[in-house]
């Protein structure tokens, strides 16, 4: 999972994001084939982060731009790919200069609430026949990790994320005139970098809401306890695996 493009105010370390969590955008490269961008088409990367997938989209010959709610991410993307236009904007209220042929979004929409606002903005931005391709956390994503943290902290409802089922999300798209042509909920156990530190680094990068209100010492103690609880299920002896479940969607804006 990656940066929140709307209301969640988790701080982001762009260097750590690129150096320790590159798997986020690397897994997203498969989505480009689903979008099938054509030379000259106008494509938006919604939740572009530091821009690697935006550049990959541009390499197809499409006219690509990127938006993200986090100014530091946008600045890093602009430094690395100065030929592409990047803008700080919300997924729930972004504007485009002209209707788009496609909107691409990887590992973003689970941060966005209310989801209906993002779907409305996406539908408004697409031209008739325009495609929306996205992958983000689906029902049950990182449930083992969240449950372990909540058990250790003896608190509930710590998760900041929105992980819908297919049946929950596709009606929102259809209500905005988008026909869903493909939807899948995919179990994808995901290796975390940095060996035994992988889970701790993941929690500190993406799970600050799970650890909110704790001192540094308390955070370390909670993380150690979570590691102990999850080691039999999610540690293979050399690296941690996060229990990811991804919702992958393709939808097309109807002409009428």
PDB file of C-alpha atoms in Angstrom, residues 4-187:
ATOM      1  CA  UNK A   4      -3.047   8.432   1.096  1.00  0.00           C
ATOM      2  CA  UNK A   5      -4.340  10.824  -1.585  1.00  0.00           C
ATOM      3  CA  UNK A   6      -7.087  12.339   0.564  1.00  0.00           C
ATOM      4  CA  UNK A   7      -7.722  12.965   4.238  1.00  0.00           C
ATOM      5  CA  UNK A   8      -5.319  10.641   6.035  1.00  0.00           C
ATOM      6  CA  UNK A   9      -2.416  12.724   7.287  1.00  0.00           C
ATOM      7  CA  UNK A  10       0.218  10.053   7.790  1.00  0.00           C
ATOM      8  CA  UNK A  11       3.703  11.552   7.329  1.00  0.00           C
ATOM      9  CA  UNK A  12       5.748  10.097   4.490  1.00  0.00           C
ATOM     10  CA  UNK A  13       9.492   9.583   4.195  1.00  0.00           C
ATOM     11  CA  UNK A  14      10.122   9.591   0.438  1.00  0.00           C
ATOM     12  CA  UNK A  15      13.643   8.159   0.774  1.00  0.00           C
ATOM     13  CA  UNK A  16      12.455   5.227   2.885  1.00  0.00           C
ATOM     14  CA  UNK A  17       9.502   4.703   0.566  1.00  0.00           C
ATOM     15  CA  UNK A  18      11.773   4.335  -2.464  1.00  0.00           C
ATOM     16  CA  UNK A  19      14.635   2.454  -0.834  1.00  0.00           C
ATOM     17  CA  UNK A  20      12.758  -0.002   1.432  1.00  0.00           C
ATOM     18  CA  UNK A  21       9.291  -0.303  -0.109  1.00  0.00           C
ATOM     19  CA  UNK A  22       9.839  -0.329  -3.863  1.00  0.00           C
ATOM     20  CA  UNK A  23       7.683  -3.466  -4.066  1.00  0.00           C
ATOM     21  CA  UNK A  24       4.646  -1.150  -3.918  1.00  0.00           C
ATOM     22  CA  UNK A  25       5.178   0.278  -7.378  1.00  0.00           C
ATOM     23  CA  UNK A  26       6.949  -2.790  -8.786  1.00  0.00           C
ATOM     24  CA  UNK A  27       3.814  -4.892  -8.304  1.00  0.00           C
ATOM     25  CA  UNK A  28       1.842  -2.177 -10.097  1.00  0.00           C
ATOM     26  CA  UNK A  29       3.585  -2.664 -13.427  1.00  0.00           C
ATOM     27  CA  UNK A  30       1.186  -5.511 -14.291  1.00  0.00           C
ATOM     28  CA  UNK A  31      -1.691  -3.036 -14.253  1.00  0.00           C
ATOM     29  CA  UNK A  32      -0.245  -1.152 -17.213  1.00  0.00           C
ATOM     30  CA  UNK A  33      -1.060  -4.079 -19.496  1.00  0.00           C
ATOM     31  CA  UNK A  34      -4.656  -4.015 -18.264  1.00  0.00           C
ATOM     32  CA  UNK A  35      -4.951  -0.315 -19.066  1.00  0.00           C
ATOM     33  CA  UNK A  36      -3.282  -0.831 -22.469  1.00  0.00           C
ATOM     34  CA  UNK A  37      -2.401   2.855 -22.969  1.00  0.00           C
ATOM     35  CA  UNK A  38      -2.012   3.949 -26.574  1.00  0.00           C
ATOM     36  CA  UNK A  39       0.318   6.599 -28.024  1.00  0.00           C
ATOM     37  CA  UNK A  40      -1.255  10.028 -27.762  1.00  0.00           C
ATOM     38  CA  UNK A  41      -3.888   9.062 -25.196  1.00  0.00           C
ATOM     39  CA  UNK A  42      -4.309  11.272 -22.120  1.00  0.00           C
ATOM     40  CA  UNK A  43      -3.741   9.217 -18.967  1.00  0.00           C
ATOM     41  CA  UNK A  44      -3.768  10.222 -15.288  1.00  0.00           C
ATOM     42  CA  UNK A  45      -1.777   8.363 -12.634  1.00  0.00           C
ATOM     43  CA  UNK A  46      -4.000   8.807  -9.571  1.00  0.00           C
ATOM     44  CA  UNK A  47      -1.818   8.602  -6.453  1.00  0.00           C
ATOM     45  CA  UNK A  48       1.470   8.749  -8.332  1.00  0.00           C
ATOM     46  CA  UNK A  49       3.830   8.648  -5.351  1.00  0.00           C
ATOM     47  CA  UNK A  50       7.398   9.151  -6.491  1.00  0.00           C
ATOM     48  CA  UNK A  51       6.501   8.663 -10.137  1.00  0.00           C
ATOM     49  CA  UNK A  52       8.006   5.345 -11.248  1.00  0.00           C
ATOM     50  CA  UNK A  53       4.746   4.020 -12.682  1.00  0.00           C
ATOM     51  CA  UNK A  54       3.904   7.412 -14.164  1.00  0.00           C
ATOM     52  CA  UNK A  55       7.126   7.198 -16.154  1.00  0.00           C
ATOM     53  CA  UNK A  56       6.344   3.622 -17.172  1.00  0.00           C
ATOM     54  CA  UNK A  57       2.991   4.812 -18.490  1.00  0.00           C
ATOM     55  CA  UNK A  58       4.703   7.646 -20.375  1.00  0.00           C
ATOM     56  CA  UNK A  59       7.087   5.146 -21.961  1.00  0.00           C
ATOM     57  CA  UNK A  60       4.117   3.732 -23.891  1.00  0.00           C
ATOM     58  CA  UNK A  61       3.796   7.017 -25.792  1.00  0.00           C
ATOM     59  CA  UNK A  62       0.739   8.236 -23.880  1.00  0.00           C
ATOM     60  CA  UNK A  63       0.440  11.791 -22.582  1.00  0.00           C
ATOM     61  CA  UNK A  64       0.655  11.183 -18.850  1.00  0.00           C
ATOM     62  CA  UNK A  65       0.305  13.336 -15.745  1.00  0.00           C
ATOM     63  CA  UNK A  66       0.316  12.414 -12.064  1.00  0.00           C
ATOM     64  CA  UNK A  67      -1.396  13.621  -8.905  1.00  0.00           C
ATOM     65  CA  UNK A  68      -0.838  12.791  -5.262  1.00  0.00           C
ATOM     66  CA  UNK A  69      -2.034  14.374  -2.042  1.00  0.00           C
ATOM     67  CA  UNK A  70       1.439  14.337  -0.500  1.00  0.00           C
ATOM     68  CA  UNK A  71       3.539  17.335  -1.546  1.00  0.00           C
ATOM     69  CA  UNK A  72       6.835  15.617  -0.686  1.00  0.00           C
ATOM     70  CA  UNK A  73       5.983  12.683  -2.947  1.00  0.00           C
ATOM     71  CA  UNK A  74       5.015  15.029  -5.770  1.00  0.00           C
ATOM     72  CA  UNK A  75       8.245  17.001  -5.358  1.00  0.00           C
ATOM     73  CA  UNK A  76      10.316  13.800  -5.469  1.00  0.00           C
ATOM     74  CA  UNK A  77       8.477  12.632  -8.595  1.00  0.00           C
ATOM     75  CA  UNK A  78       9.020  15.991 -10.305  1.00  0.00           C
ATOM     76  CA  UNK A  79      12.748  15.930  -9.540  1.00  0.00           C
ATOM     77  CA  UNK A  80      13.153  12.432 -10.955  1.00  0.00           C
ATOM     78  CA  UNK A  81      10.912  12.865 -14.006  1.00  0.00           C
ATOM     79  CA  UNK A  82      10.942  16.580 -14.889  1.00  0.00           C
ATOM     80  CA  UNK A  83       9.368  15.975 -18.292  1.00  0.00           C
ATOM     81  CA  UNK A  84       6.080  14.846 -16.674  1.00  0.00           C
ATOM     82  CA  UNK A  85       3.567  17.180 -15.003  1.00  0.00           C
ATOM     83  CA  UNK A  86       2.930  16.260 -11.362  1.00  0.00           C
ATOM     84  CA  UNK A  87       0.427  18.060  -9.140  1.00  0.00           C
ATOM     85  CA  UNK A  88      -0.606  17.917  -5.502  1.00  0.00           C
ATOM     86  CA  UNK A  89      -4.326  17.142  -5.482  1.00  0.00           C
ATOM     87  CA  UNK A  90      -6.963  15.061  -3.694  1.00  0.00           C
ATOM     88  CA  UNK A  91      -8.399  11.915  -5.218  1.00  0.00           C
ATOM     89  CA  UNK A  92     -11.802  13.122  -4.058  1.00  0.00           C
ATOM     90  CA  UNK A  93     -11.820  16.513  -5.754  1.00  0.00           C
ATOM     91  CA  UNK A  94      -9.266  16.677  -8.561  1.00  0.00           C
ATOM     92  CA  UNK A  95      -9.865  18.552 -11.822  1.00  0.00           C
ATOM     93  CA  UNK A  96      -8.555  17.850 -15.317  1.00  0.00           C
ATOM     94  CA  UNK A  97      -8.123  20.219 -18.246  1.00  0.00           C
ATOM     95  CA  UNK A  98      -9.739  17.824 -20.702  1.00  0.00           C
ATOM     96  CA  UNK A  99     -11.608  14.498 -20.405  1.00  0.00           C
ATOM     97  CA  UNK A 100      -9.224  11.596 -20.037  1.00  0.00           C
ATOM     98  CA  UNK A 101      -8.788   8.393 -22.013  1.00  0.00           C
ATOM     99  CA  UNK A 102      -7.667   6.528 -18.917  1.00  0.00           C
ATOM    100  CA  UNK A 103      -7.115   6.718 -15.166  1.00  0.00           C
ATOM    101  CA  UNK A 104      -4.584   4.422 -13.532  1.00  0.00           C
ATOM    102  CA  UNK A 105      -4.291   3.902  -9.775  1.00  0.00           C
ATOM    103  CA  UNK A 106      -2.033   1.508  -7.870  1.00  0.00           C
ATOM    104  CA  UNK A 107      -2.109   0.869  -4.099  1.00  0.00           C
ATOM    105  CA  UNK A 108      -3.917   4.124  -3.332  1.00  0.00           C
ATOM    106  CA  UNK A 109      -7.671   3.895  -3.031  1.00  0.00           C
ATOM    107  CA  UNK A 110      -7.671   2.013   0.279  1.00  0.00           C
ATOM    108  CA  UNK A 111      -6.514   5.310   1.823  1.00  0.00           C
ATOM    109  CA  UNK A 112      -9.412   7.306   0.373  1.00  0.00           C
ATOM    110  CA  UNK A 113     -12.543   8.016   2.357  1.00  0.00           C
ATOM    111  CA  UNK A 114     -15.316   8.585   1.559  1.00  0.00           C
ATOM    112  CA  UNK A 115     -14.741   6.277  -1.422  1.00  0.00           C
ATOM    113  CA  UNK A 116     -17.835   7.556  -3.194  1.00  0.00           C
ATOM    114  CA  UNK A 117     -16.186  10.959  -3.639  1.00  0.00           C
ATOM    115  CA  UNK A 118     -13.181   9.459  -5.391  1.00  0.00           C
ATOM    116  CA  UNK A 119     -15.394   7.342  -7.668  1.00  0.00           C
ATOM    117  CA  UNK A 120     -17.404  10.434  -8.575  1.00  0.00           C
ATOM    118  CA  UNK A 121     -14.251  12.396  -9.426  1.00  0.00           C
ATOM    119  CA  UNK A 122     -12.898   9.510 -11.498  1.00  0.00           C
ATOM    120  CA  UNK A 123     -16.125   9.171 -13.475  1.00  0.00           C
ATOM    121  CA  UNK A 124     -16.310  12.918 -14.092  1.00  0.00           C
ATOM    122  CA  UNK A 125     -12.721  13.055 -15.377  1.00  0.00           C
ATOM    123  CA  UNK A 126     -13.115  10.244 -17.924  1.00  0.00           C
ATOM    124  CA  UNK A 127     -14.411  10.729 -21.443  1.00  0.00           C
ATOM    125  CA  UNK A 128     -17.097   8.321 -22.704  1.00  0.00           C
ATOM    126  CA  UNK A 129     -15.314   5.052 -23.397  1.00  0.00           C
ATOM    127  CA  UNK A 130     -12.474   6.027 -21.062  1.00  0.00           C
ATOM    128  CA  UNK A 131     -10.960   3.262 -18.910  1.00  0.00           C
ATOM    129  CA  UNK A 132     -10.351   3.098 -15.192  1.00  0.00           C
ATOM    130  CA  UNK A 133      -7.822   0.506 -13.992  1.00  0.00           C
ATOM    131  CA  UNK A 134      -6.971   0.167 -10.314  1.00  0.00           C
ATOM    132  CA  UNK A 135      -5.548  -2.162  -7.715  1.00  0.00           C
ATOM    133  CA  UNK A 136      -5.712  -1.553  -3.974  1.00  0.00           C
ATOM    134  CA  UNK A 137      -6.276  -3.344  -0.708  1.00  0.00           C
ATOM    135  CA  UNK A 138      -9.373  -5.550  -0.686  1.00  0.00           C
ATOM    136  CA  UNK A 139     -11.443  -7.187   2.018  1.00  0.00           C
ATOM    137  CA  UNK A 140      -9.129  -8.982   4.458  1.00  0.00           C
ATOM    138  CA  UNK A 141      -5.944  -7.151   3.435  1.00  0.00           C
ATOM    139  CA  UNK A 142      -3.247  -7.292   6.180  1.00  0.00           C
ATOM    140  CA  UNK A 143      -5.918  -8.600   8.549  1.00  0.00           C
ATOM    141  CA  UNK A 144      -3.457 -10.742  10.495  1.00  0.00           C
ATOM    142  CA  UNK A 145      -1.187  -7.753  11.088  1.00  0.00           C
ATOM    143  CA  UNK A 146      -4.033  -5.452  12.148  1.00  0.00           C
ATOM    144  CA  UNK A 147      -5.501  -8.105  14.458  1.00  0.00           C
ATOM    145  CA  UNK A 148      -2.108  -8.682  16.106  1.00  0.00           C
ATOM    146  CA  UNK A 149      -1.563  -4.972  16.777  1.00  0.00           C
ATOM    147  CA  UNK A 150      -5.082  -4.550  18.151  1.00  0.00           C
ATOM    148  CA  UNK A 151      -4.616  -7.593  20.397  1.00  0.00           C
ATOM    149  CA  UNK A 152      -1.325  -6.305  21.765  1.00  0.00           C
ATOM    150  CA  UNK A 153      -2.695  -2.793  22.286  1.00  0.00           C
ATOM    151  CA  UNK A 154      -6.045  -4.092  23.560  1.00  0.00           C
ATOM    152  CA  UNK A 155      -7.825  -1.643  21.273  1.00  0.00           C
ATOM    153  CA  UNK A 156     -10.179  -2.009  18.345  1.00  0.00           C
ATOM    154  CA  UNK A 157     -10.762  -0.078  15.118  1.00  0.00           C
ATOM    155  CA  UNK A 158      -7.178   1.137  14.797  1.00  0.00           C
ATOM    156  CA  UNK A 159      -7.051   0.536  11.054  1.00  0.00           C
ATOM    157  CA  UNK A 160      -7.115   3.740   8.950  1.00  0.00           C
ATOM    158  CA  UNK A 161      -7.825   1.823   5.734  1.00  0.00           C
ATOM    159  CA  UNK A 162     -10.830   1.061   3.573  1.00  0.00           C
ATOM    160  CA  UNK A 163     -10.625  -2.515   2.258  1.00  0.00           C
ATOM    161  CA  UNK A 164     -13.823  -3.281   0.314  1.00  0.00           C
ATOM    162  CA  UNK A 165     -15.122  -6.456  -1.263  1.00  0.00           C
ATOM    163  CA  UNK A 166     -15.948  -6.688  -4.966  1.00  0.00           C
ATOM    164  CA  UNK A 167     -19.624  -6.529  -4.128  1.00  0.00           C
ATOM    165  CA  UNK A 168     -19.142  -3.391  -2.077  1.00  0.00           C
ATOM    166  CA  UNK A 169     -17.030  -1.410  -4.535  1.00  0.00           C
ATOM    167  CA  UNK A 170     -18.385  -2.258  -7.974  1.00  0.00           C
ATOM    168  CA  UNK A 171     -21.892  -0.840  -7.327  1.00  0.00           C
ATOM    169  CA  UNK A 172     -20.295   2.544  -6.586  1.00  0.00           C
ATOM    170  CA  UNK A 173     -18.628   2.484  -9.997  1.00  0.00           C
ATOM    171  CA  UNK A 174     -21.816   1.411 -11.729  1.00  0.00           C
ATOM    172  CA  UNK A 175     -23.797   4.175 -10.008  1.00  0.00           C
ATOM    173  CA  UNK A 176     -21.465   6.711 -11.655  1.00  0.00           C
ATOM    174  CA  UNK A 177     -21.864   5.254 -15.145  1.00  0.00           C
ATOM    175  CA  UNK A 178     -18.794   2.995 -15.153  1.00  0.00           C
ATOM    176  CA  UNK A 179     -19.282  -0.550 -16.441  1.00  0.00           C
ATOM    177  CA  UNK A 180     -17.058  -3.012 -14.576  1.00  0.00           C
ATOM    178  CA  UNK A 181     -15.534  -5.396 -17.102  1.00  0.00           C
ATOM    179  CA  UNK A 182     -13.141  -7.169 -14.732  1.00  0.00           C
ATOM    180  CA  UNK A 183     -12.905  -7.543 -10.955  1.00  0.00           C
ATOM    181  CA  UNK A 184     -10.855  -9.940  -8.839  1.00  0.00           C
ATOM    182  CA  UNK A 185      -9.912 -10.258  -5.183  1.00  0.00           C
ATOM    183  CA  UNK A 186      -6.420 -11.730  -5.153  1.00  0.00           C
ATOM    184  CA  UNK A 187      -4.463 -13.244  -2.258  1.00  0.00           C
TER     185      UNK A 187
END
